[in-house]
Amino acid sequence: MQNEIAGDLGKTLKIFAYFTRILYLCSQITAVMKKVLNIREPNVYARHLEAEVLHPLISVVHFDELENGVRTSMNNYGVYGLFIQREFPQNLSYGVRPVQVSEWSVIAVAPGQIGGKEDDGHPLFLNGWAVLWSPELMSKTDLEAHIAEYNFFSYFFTDSLPLEPKEWDAIEMLLSALRDELKVHKDSSALRNIVVGYLRLILDYCQRAYW
């Protein structure tokens, strides 16, 4: 009888230890998720950087102009994005793997992906651009029909995409022109068509570099 009681007690303690471990892991996951920046729409990122908000469906940020620098963040993306940098921070992650970064390159992100770097409390002063846009911006456009063809958005591609100097210059010129359009013109179907055209051209330059 005593052996049976001891056996039952041992099983109970094992179960208790198992659920205690589960609760601990859940608390750790919750703590990590609290540190994640949920980029549900493009301007969540712009506001995080204290950058100018230009349009509800797209954000264009020139890192060189951010006087207070950039606080890194682990991001949960609900948008598409391109980060075009002369030099990326080290120890970036993309999904569960590290990103292999190079100078003068691009990192692409898509809805449902997680990546970045947790804030270490120190601002970084970066050189380059970021453009993030909502899937809604592409709705019923040619770009929406072809976005899956840009394979560098895939989780399987974990290297930054290096650019030739001429490609960098062309993309920077397009981003600058795109931002000017957003600053000068009010939202309209015509503006959105122009914006999507710029995005398609920028993505085509990135696709050429990918090939």
PDB file of C-alpha atoms in Angstrom:
ATOM      1  CA  MET A   1       0.000   0.000   0.000  1.00  0.00           C
ATOM      2  CA  GLN A   2       2.793   2.403   0.946  1.00  0.00           C
ATOM      3  CA  ASN A   3       4.584   1.570  -2.303  1.00  0.00           C
ATOM      4  CA  GLU A   4       1.444   2.425  -4.281  1.00  0.00           C
ATOM      5  CA  ILE A   5       1.069   5.744  -2.453  1.00  0.00           C
ATOM      6  CA  ALA A   6       4.748   6.544  -3.032  1.00  0.00           C
ATOM      7  CA  GLY A   7       4.366   5.665  -6.691  1.00  0.00           C
ATOM      8  CA  ASP A   8       1.306   7.883  -7.115  1.00  0.00           C
ATOM      9  CA  LEU A   9       3.075  10.715  -5.309  1.00  0.00           C
ATOM     10  CA  GLY A  10       6.081  10.368  -7.586  1.00  0.00           C
ATOM     11  CA  LYS A  11       3.856  10.555 -10.677  1.00  0.00           C
ATOM     12  CA  THR A  12       2.055  13.602  -9.257  1.00  0.00           C
ATOM     13  CA  LEU A  13       5.349  15.366  -8.604  1.00  0.00           C
ATOM     14  CA  LYS A  14       6.545  14.614 -12.143  1.00  0.00           C
ATOM     15  CA  ILE A  15       3.313  16.009 -13.598  1.00  0.00           C
ATOM     16  CA  PHE A  16       3.597  19.059 -11.359  1.00  0.00           C
ATOM     17  CA  ALA A  17       7.208  19.613 -12.457  1.00  0.00           C
ATOM     18  CA  TYR A  18       6.182  19.229 -16.118  1.00  0.00           C
ATOM     19  CA  PHE A  19       3.417  21.833 -15.883  1.00  0.00           C
ATOM     20  CA  THR A  20       5.672  24.152 -13.877  1.00  0.00           C
ATOM     21  CA  ARG A  21       8.171  23.957 -16.736  1.00  0.00           C
ATOM     22  CA  ILE A  22       5.422  24.677 -19.274  1.00  0.00           C
ATOM     23  CA  LEU A  23       4.266  27.721 -17.291  1.00  0.00           C
ATOM     24  CA  TYR A  24       7.849  28.980 -17.088  1.00  0.00           C
ATOM     25  CA  LEU A  25       8.334  28.620 -20.849  1.00  0.00           C
ATOM     26  CA  CYS A  26       5.039  30.417 -21.486  1.00  0.00           C
ATOM     27  CA  SER A  27       6.149  33.289 -19.255  1.00  0.00           C
ATOM     28  CA  GLN A  28       9.433  33.498 -21.163  1.00  0.00           C
ATOM     29  CA  ILE A  29       7.639  33.545 -24.520  1.00  0.00           C
ATOM     30  CA  THR A  30       5.282  36.252 -23.227  1.00  0.00           C
ATOM     31  CA  ALA A  31       8.256  38.319 -22.065  1.00  0.00           C
ATOM     32  CA  VAL A  32       9.894  38.033 -25.483  1.00  0.00           C
ATOM     33  CA  MET A  33       6.663  38.863 -27.339  1.00  0.00           C
ATOM     34  CA  LYS A  34       6.253  42.026 -25.256  1.00  0.00           C
ATOM     35  CA  LYS A  35       9.551  43.209 -26.748  1.00  0.00           C
ATOM     36  CA  VAL A  36       8.415  42.560 -30.326  1.00  0.00           C
ATOM     37  CA  LEU A  37       7.312  45.558 -32.400  1.00  0.00           C
ATOM     38  CA  ASN A  38       4.103  44.517 -34.167  1.00  0.00           C
ATOM     39  CA  ILE A  39       4.188  46.345 -37.491  1.00  0.00           C
ATOM     40  CA  ARG A  40       0.543  45.928 -38.436  1.00  0.00           C
ATOM     41  CA  GLU A  41       0.721  48.891 -40.818  1.00  0.00           C
ATOM     42  CA  PRO A  42       3.697  50.788 -42.282  1.00  0.00           C
ATOM     43  CA  ASN A  43       3.574  53.840 -40.047  1.00  0.00           C
ATOM     44  CA  VAL A  44       4.009  51.821 -36.858  1.00  0.00           C
ATOM     45  CA  TYR A  45       7.660  51.602 -37.908  1.00  0.00           C
ATOM     46  CA  ALA A  46       7.846  55.272 -38.931  1.00  0.00           C
ATOM     47  CA  ARG A  47       6.495  56.378 -35.549  1.00  0.00           C
ATOM     48  CA  HIS A  48       8.850  54.009 -33.758  1.00  0.00           C
ATOM     49  CA  LEU A  49      11.740  55.843 -35.447  1.00  0.00           C
ATOM     50  CA  GLU A  50      10.104  59.271 -35.027  1.00  0.00           C
ATOM     51  CA  ALA A  51      10.138  59.611 -38.822  1.00  0.00           C
ATOM     52  CA  GLU A  52       7.655  61.578 -40.910  1.00  0.00           C
ATOM     53  CA  VAL A  53       4.313  59.914 -41.681  1.00  0.00           C
ATOM     54  CA  LEU A  54       3.466  60.491 -45.341  1.00  0.00           C
ATOM     55  CA  HIS A  55       0.667  58.094 -46.305  1.00  0.00           C
ATOM     56  CA  PRO A  56      -1.551  55.547 -44.518  1.00  0.00           C
ATOM     57  CA  LEU A  57      -0.450  52.612 -46.698  1.00  0.00           C
ATOM     58  CA  ILE A  58       3.258  53.259 -47.254  1.00  0.00           C
ATOM     59  CA  SER A  59       6.194  54.586 -45.259  1.00  0.00           C
ATOM     60  CA  VAL A  60       9.483  55.828 -46.706  1.00  0.00           C
ATOM     61  CA  VAL A  61      12.267  56.487 -44.193  1.00  0.00           C
ATOM     62  CA  HIS A  62      15.676  57.997 -44.908  1.00  0.00           C
ATOM     63  CA  PHE A  63      17.837  56.854 -42.014  1.00  0.00           C
ATOM     64  CA  ASP A  64      20.490  59.513 -42.646  1.00  0.00           C
ATOM     65  CA  GLU A  65      18.005  62.202 -41.584  1.00  0.00           C
ATOM     66  CA  LEU A  66      17.079  60.700 -38.194  1.00  0.00           C
ATOM     67  CA  GLU A  67      18.802  62.997 -35.707  1.00  0.00           C
ATOM     68  CA  ASN A  68      18.293  60.673 -32.741  1.00  0.00           C
ATOM     69  CA  GLY A  69      19.465  57.590 -34.590  1.00  0.00           C
ATOM     70  CA  VAL A  70      17.675  54.238 -34.673  1.00  0.00           C
ATOM     71  CA  ARG A  71      16.768  51.975 -31.767  1.00  0.00           C
ATOM     72  CA  THR A  72      16.803  48.426 -33.076  1.00  0.00           C
ATOM     73  CA  SER A  73      13.777  46.212 -32.571  1.00  0.00           C
ATOM     74  CA  MET A  74      12.598  42.660 -33.140  1.00  0.00           C
ATOM     75  CA  ASN A  75       9.750  43.100 -35.597  1.00  0.00           C
ATOM     76  CA  ASN A  76       6.651  41.081 -36.407  1.00  0.00           C
ATOM     77  CA  TYR A  77       5.720  42.196 -39.913  1.00  0.00           C
ATOM     78  CA  GLY A  78       2.204  42.566 -41.238  1.00  0.00           C
ATOM     79  CA  VAL A  79       3.538  44.507 -44.241  1.00  0.00           C
ATOM     80  CA  TYR A  80       6.037  44.196 -47.066  1.00  0.00           C
ATOM     81  CA  GLY A  81       9.316  46.025 -46.684  1.00  0.00           C
ATOM     82  CA  LEU A  82      12.752  46.710 -48.132  1.00  0.00           C
ATOM     83  CA  PHE A  83      15.642  47.841 -45.973  1.00  0.00           C
ATOM     84  CA  ILE A  84      18.394  49.336 -48.137  1.00  0.00           C
ATOM     85  CA  GLN A  85      21.533  49.912 -46.082  1.00  0.00           C
ATOM     86  CA  ARG A  86      25.176  50.786 -46.628  1.00  0.00           C
ATOM     87  CA  GLU A  87      25.960  48.768 -43.519  1.00  0.00           C
ATOM     88  CA  PHE A  88      23.484  46.705 -41.491  1.00  0.00           C
ATOM     89  CA  PRO A  89      23.725  46.161 -37.731  1.00  0.00           C
ATOM     90  CA  GLN A  90      25.364  42.896 -36.751  1.00  0.00           C
ATOM     91  CA  ASN A  91      23.504  39.926 -35.250  1.00  0.00           C
ATOM     92  CA  LEU A  92      20.256  40.433 -37.124  1.00  0.00           C
ATOM     93  CA  SER A  93      17.877  37.481 -37.215  1.00  0.00           C
ATOM     94  CA  TYR A  94      15.318  36.446 -39.813  1.00  0.00           C
ATOM     95  CA  GLY A  95      12.860  33.853 -38.576  1.00  0.00           C
ATOM     96  CA  VAL A  96      14.937  31.500 -36.434  1.00  0.00           C
ATOM     97  CA  ARG A  97      18.188  32.028 -38.340  1.00  0.00           C
ATOM     98  CA  PRO A  98      20.793  34.796 -38.437  1.00  0.00           C
ATOM     99  CA  VAL A  99      20.991  37.054 -41.488  1.00  0.00           C
ATOM    100  CA  GLN A 100      24.252  37.075 -43.414  1.00  0.00           C
ATOM    101  CA  VAL A 101      24.676  40.779 -44.151  1.00  0.00           C
ATOM    102  CA  SER A 102      26.971  42.584 -46.554  1.00  0.00           C
ATOM    103  CA  GLU A 103      27.623  46.252 -47.253  1.00  0.00           C
ATOM    104  CA  TRP A 104      25.465  48.192 -49.736  1.00  0.00           C
ATOM    105  CA  SER A 105      22.664  45.652 -49.708  1.00  0.00           C
ATOM    106  CA  VAL A 106      18.941  45.007 -49.248  1.00  0.00           C
ATOM    107  CA  ILE A 107      16.911  42.925 -46.804  1.00  0.00           C
ATOM    108  CA  ALA A 108      13.320  42.160 -47.847  1.00  0.00           C
ATOM    109  CA  VAL A 109      10.489  41.225 -45.471  1.00  0.00           C
ATOM    110  CA  ALA A 110       6.910  40.083 -46.005  1.00  0.00           C
ATOM    111  CA  PRO A 111       3.736  39.726 -43.931  1.00  0.00           C
ATOM    112  CA  GLY A 112       3.907  36.976 -41.326  1.00  0.00           C
ATOM    113  CA  GLN A 113       7.680  37.157 -40.927  1.00  0.00           C
ATOM    114  CA  ILE A 114       9.673  38.043 -37.818  1.00  0.00           C
ATOM    115  CA  GLY A 115      13.130  39.566 -37.874  1.00  0.00           C
ATOM    116  CA  GLY A 116      15.445  42.244 -36.600  1.00  0.00           C
ATOM    117  CA  LYS A 117      17.397  42.690 -33.398  1.00  0.00           C
ATOM    118  CA  GLU A 118      16.263  43.375 -29.844  1.00  0.00           C
ATOM    119  CA  ASP A 119      16.910  46.881 -28.528  1.00  0.00           C
ATOM    120  CA  ASP A 120      20.153  46.964 -26.555  1.00  0.00           C
ATOM    121  CA  GLY A 121      19.552  50.508 -25.334  1.00  0.00           C
ATOM    122  CA  HIS A 122      22.026  52.146 -27.701  1.00  0.00           C
ATOM    123  CA  PRO A 123      20.944  54.159 -30.782  1.00  0.00           C
ATOM    124  CA  LEU A 124      22.558  53.401 -34.137  1.00  0.00           C
ATOM    125  CA  PHE A 125      23.182  55.960 -36.849  1.00  0.00           C
ATOM    126  CA  LEU A 126      22.495  54.229 -40.150  1.00  0.00           C
ATOM    127  CA  ASN A 127      22.896  55.215 -43.777  1.00  0.00           C
ATOM    128  CA  GLY A 128      20.198  54.165 -46.176  1.00  0.00           C
ATOM    129  CA  TRP A 129      16.465  53.772 -46.561  1.00  0.00           C
ATOM    130  CA  ALA A 130      13.469  51.711 -45.571  1.00  0.00           C
ATOM    131  CA  VAL A 131      10.222  51.446 -47.484  1.00  0.00           C
ATOM    132  CA  LEU A 132       7.303  49.520 -45.992  1.00  0.00           C
ATOM    133  CA  TRP A 133       3.906  49.114 -47.579  1.00  0.00           C
ATOM    134  CA  SER A 134       0.598  47.483 -46.816  1.00  0.00           C
ATOM    135  CA  PRO A 135      -0.686  44.603 -48.981  1.00  0.00           C
ATOM    136  CA  GLU A 136      -3.792  46.780 -49.405  1.00  0.00           C
ATOM    137  CA  LEU A 137      -1.767  49.213 -51.516  1.00  0.00           C
ATOM    138  CA  MET A 138      -1.228  46.474 -54.127  1.00  0.00           C
ATOM    139  CA  SER A 139      -4.819  45.251 -54.123  1.00  0.00           C
ATOM    140  CA  LYS A 140      -6.106  44.464 -57.638  1.00  0.00           C
ATOM    141  CA  THR A 141      -2.857  45.665 -59.253  1.00  0.00           C
ATOM    142  CA  ASP A 142      -0.353  43.952 -61.503  1.00  0.00           C
ATOM    143  CA  LEU A 143       2.159  44.036 -58.644  1.00  0.00           C
ATOM    144  CA  GLU A 144      -0.180  42.023 -56.412  1.00  0.00           C
ATOM    145  CA  ALA A 145      -0.410  39.374 -59.145  1.00  0.00           C
ATOM    146  CA  HIS A 146       3.381  39.118 -59.446  1.00  0.00           C
ATOM    147  CA  ILE A 147       4.675  39.752 -55.912  1.00  0.00           C
ATOM    148  CA  ALA A 148       5.315  36.025 -55.350  1.00  0.00           C
ATOM    149  CA  GLU A 149       7.837  36.088 -58.208  1.00  0.00           C
ATOM    150  CA  TYR A 150      10.221  38.197 -56.113  1.00  0.00           C
ATOM    151  CA  ASN A 151      11.857  35.254 -54.368  1.00  0.00           C
ATOM    152  CA  PHE A 152      14.058  37.377 -52.112  1.00  0.00           C
ATOM    153  CA  PHE A 153      11.018  37.897 -49.840  1.00  0.00           C
ATOM    154  CA  SER A 154      11.201  34.220 -48.864  1.00  0.00           C
ATOM    155  CA  TYR A 155      12.244  32.996 -45.394  1.00  0.00           C
ATOM    156  CA  PHE A 156      14.568  30.601 -47.248  1.00  0.00           C
ATOM    157  CA  PHE A 157      16.661  33.541 -48.445  1.00  0.00           C
ATOM    158  CA  THR A 158      18.618  34.663 -45.367  1.00  0.00           C
ATOM    159  CA  ASP A 159      21.357  36.752 -46.970  1.00  0.00           C
ATOM    160  CA  SER A 160      21.118  40.463 -47.590  1.00  0.00           C
ATOM    161  CA  LEU A 161      21.000  41.183 -51.310  1.00  0.00           C
ATOM    162  CA  PRO A 162      24.178  43.004 -52.421  1.00  0.00           C
ATOM    163  CA  LEU A 163      23.781  45.851 -54.916  1.00  0.00           C
ATOM    164  CA  GLU A 164      26.147  47.161 -57.526  1.00  0.00           C
ATOM    165  CA  PRO A 165      26.909  50.908 -57.158  1.00  0.00           C
ATOM    166  CA  LYS A 166      24.736  51.799 -60.168  1.00  0.00           C
ATOM    167  CA  GLU A 167      21.828  49.747 -58.793  1.00  0.00           C
ATOM    168  CA  TRP A 168      22.198  51.428 -55.397  1.00  0.00           C
ATOM    169  CA  ASP A 169      22.168  54.876 -56.999  1.00  0.00           C
ATOM    170  CA  ALA A 170      19.117  54.030 -59.121  1.00  0.00           C
ATOM    171  CA  ILE A 171      17.134  52.663 -56.160  1.00  0.00           C
ATOM    172  CA  GLU A 172      18.078  55.637 -53.986  1.00  0.00           C
ATOM    173  CA  MET A 173      16.940  58.022 -56.727  1.00  0.00           C
ATOM    174  CA  LEU A 174      13.625  56.171 -57.033  1.00  0.00           C
ATOM    175  CA  LEU A 175      13.050  56.214 -53.270  1.00  0.00           C
ATOM    176  CA  SER A 176      13.778  59.918 -53.104  1.00  0.00           C
ATOM    177  CA  ALA A 177      11.354  60.596 -55.974  1.00  0.00           C
ATOM    178  CA  LEU A 178       8.733  58.346 -54.383  1.00  0.00           C
ATOM    179  CA  ARG A 179       8.984  60.214 -51.102  1.00  0.00           C
ATOM    180  CA  ASP A 180       8.637  63.546 -52.931  1.00  0.00           C
ATOM    181  CA  GLU A 181       5.430  62.287 -54.574  1.00  0.00           C
ATOM    182  CA  LEU A 182       4.016  61.369 -51.166  1.00  0.00           C
ATOM    183  CA  LYS A 183       4.978  64.722 -49.675  1.00  0.00           C
ATOM    184  CA  VAL A 184       3.525  66.845 -52.473  1.00  0.00           C
ATOM    185  CA  HIS A 185       0.350  65.021 -53.507  1.00  0.00           C
ATOM    186  CA  LYS A 186      -2.736  64.045 -51.560  1.00  0.00           C
ATOM    187  CA  ASP A 187      -3.910  60.453 -51.494  1.00  0.00           C
ATOM    188  CA  SER A 188      -5.813  59.452 -54.622  1.00  0.00           C
ATOM    189  CA  SER A 189      -6.162  56.513 -56.981  1.00  0.00           C
ATOM    190  CA  ALA A 190      -3.765  58.261 -59.376  1.00  0.00           C
ATOM    191  CA  LEU A 191      -1.146  58.698 -56.643  1.00  0.00           C
ATOM    192  CA  ARG A 192      -1.491  55.065 -55.590  1.00  0.00           C
ATOM    193  CA  ASN A 193      -0.941  53.924 -59.172  1.00  0.00           C
ATOM    194  CA  ILE A 194       2.222  56.037 -59.346  1.00  0.00           C
ATOM    195  CA  VAL A 195       3.438  54.701 -55.994  1.00  0.00           C
ATOM    196  CA  VAL A 196       2.878  51.090 -57.065  1.00  0.00           C
ATOM    197  CA  GLY A 197       4.772  51.850 -60.277  1.00  0.00           C
ATOM    198  CA  TYR A 198       7.755  53.073 -58.263  1.00  0.00           C
ATOM    199  CA  LEU A 199       7.626  49.996 -56.058  1.00  0.00           C
ATOM    200  CA  ARG A 200       7.508  47.682 -59.067  1.00  0.00           C
ATOM    201  CA  LEU A 201      10.561  49.369 -60.573  1.00  0.00           C
ATOM    202  CA  ILE A 202      12.501  49.213 -57.290  1.00  0.00           C
ATOM    203  CA  LEU A 203      11.635  45.524 -56.916  1.00  0.00           C
ATOM    204  CA  ASP A 204      12.774  44.849 -60.478  1.00  0.00           C
ATOM    205  CA  TYR A 205      16.166  46.373 -59.694  1.00  0.00           C
ATOM    206  CA  CYS A 206      16.371  44.109 -56.628  1.00  0.00           C
ATOM    207  CA  GLN A 207      15.324  41.108 -58.727  1.00  0.00           C
ATOM    208  CA  ARG A 208      18.122  41.773 -61.191  1.00  0.00           C
ATOM    209  CA  ALA A 209      20.598  41.840 -58.310  1.00  0.00           C
ATOM    210  CA  TYR A 210      19.096  38.585 -56.985  1.00  0.00           C
ATOM    211  CA  TRP A 211      19.609  36.828 -60.316  1.00  0.00           C
TER     212      TRP A 211
END
